[in-house]
Tab-separated table of C-alpha atoms in Angstrom:
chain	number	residue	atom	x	y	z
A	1	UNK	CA	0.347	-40.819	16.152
A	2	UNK	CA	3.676	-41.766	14.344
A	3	UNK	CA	4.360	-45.221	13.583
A	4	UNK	CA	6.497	-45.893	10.622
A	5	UNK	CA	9.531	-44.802	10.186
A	6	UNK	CA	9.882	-42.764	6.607
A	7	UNK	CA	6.300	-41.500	7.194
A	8	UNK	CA	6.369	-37.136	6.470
A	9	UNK	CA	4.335	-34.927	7.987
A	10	UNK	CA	3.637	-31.117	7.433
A	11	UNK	CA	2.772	-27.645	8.766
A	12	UNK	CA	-0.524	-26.359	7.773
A	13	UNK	CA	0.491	-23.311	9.280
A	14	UNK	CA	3.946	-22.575	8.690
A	15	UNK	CA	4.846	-25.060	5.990
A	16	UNK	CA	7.899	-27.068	8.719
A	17	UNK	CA	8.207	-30.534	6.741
A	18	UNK	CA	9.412	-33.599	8.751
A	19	UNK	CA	10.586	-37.132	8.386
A	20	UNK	CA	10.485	-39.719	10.993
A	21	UNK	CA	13.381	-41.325	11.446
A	22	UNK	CA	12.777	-43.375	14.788
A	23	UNK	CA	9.219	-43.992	15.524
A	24	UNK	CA	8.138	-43.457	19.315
A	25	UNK	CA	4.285	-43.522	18.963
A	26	UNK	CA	4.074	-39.896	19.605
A	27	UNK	CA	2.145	-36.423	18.508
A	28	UNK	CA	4.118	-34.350	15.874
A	29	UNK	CA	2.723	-30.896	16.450
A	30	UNK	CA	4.185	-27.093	15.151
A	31	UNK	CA	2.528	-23.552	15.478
A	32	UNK	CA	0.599	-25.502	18.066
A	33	UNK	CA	-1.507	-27.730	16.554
A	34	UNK	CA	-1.238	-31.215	15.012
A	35	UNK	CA	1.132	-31.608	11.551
A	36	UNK	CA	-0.279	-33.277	8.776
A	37	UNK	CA	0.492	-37.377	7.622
A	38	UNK	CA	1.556	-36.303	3.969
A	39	UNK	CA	0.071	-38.658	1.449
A	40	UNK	CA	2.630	-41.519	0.149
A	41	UNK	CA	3.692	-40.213	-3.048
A	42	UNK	CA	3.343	-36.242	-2.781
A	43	UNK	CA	5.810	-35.274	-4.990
A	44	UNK	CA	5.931	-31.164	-3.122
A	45	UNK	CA	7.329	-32.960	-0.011
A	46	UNK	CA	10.562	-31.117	0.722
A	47	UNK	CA	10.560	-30.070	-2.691
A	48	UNK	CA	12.692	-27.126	-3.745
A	49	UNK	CA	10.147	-25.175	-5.615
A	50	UNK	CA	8.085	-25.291	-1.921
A	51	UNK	CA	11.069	-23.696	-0.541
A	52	UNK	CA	11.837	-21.284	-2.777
A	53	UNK	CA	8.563	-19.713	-2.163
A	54	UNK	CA	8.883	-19.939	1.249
A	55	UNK	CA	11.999	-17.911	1.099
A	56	UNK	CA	10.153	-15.517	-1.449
A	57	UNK	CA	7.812	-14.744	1.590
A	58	UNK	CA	10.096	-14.354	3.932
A	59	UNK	CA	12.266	-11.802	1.939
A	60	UNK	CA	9.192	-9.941	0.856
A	61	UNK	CA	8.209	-9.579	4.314
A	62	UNK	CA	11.503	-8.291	5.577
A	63	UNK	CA	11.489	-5.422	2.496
A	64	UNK	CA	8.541	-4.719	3.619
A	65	UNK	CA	9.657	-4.139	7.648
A	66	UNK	CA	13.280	-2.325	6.308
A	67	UNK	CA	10.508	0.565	4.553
């Protein structure tokens, strides 16, 4: 359950990153299971390198439905 603010959670799945920002106790979940508490300090948090394969992926699987 959330309960700091600041804490950042991830996707397993689909790689969705997330910072809390107001703590309500909650379940984050995506691609419907439970996200991730990212470790304090995990530098590939949001980082752009993450994203930029992410968007490799997603380009190389739209080339691939446009054939």
């Amino acid at each position: 359950a959330v309960k700091n603010i600041g804490e950042k959670y991830r996707c397993s799945i689909c790689g969705n990153e997330v910072e809390v920002t107001k703590a309500g106790g909650g379940t984050l979940v995506c691609c419907g299971q439970d996200m991730d508490l990212v470790a304090q300090g995990d530098k590939s948090f949001l980082s752009p390198t993450f994203f930029g394969a992410k968007e490799s992926r997603q380009k190389e699987s739209a080339d691939a439905g446009s054939s």
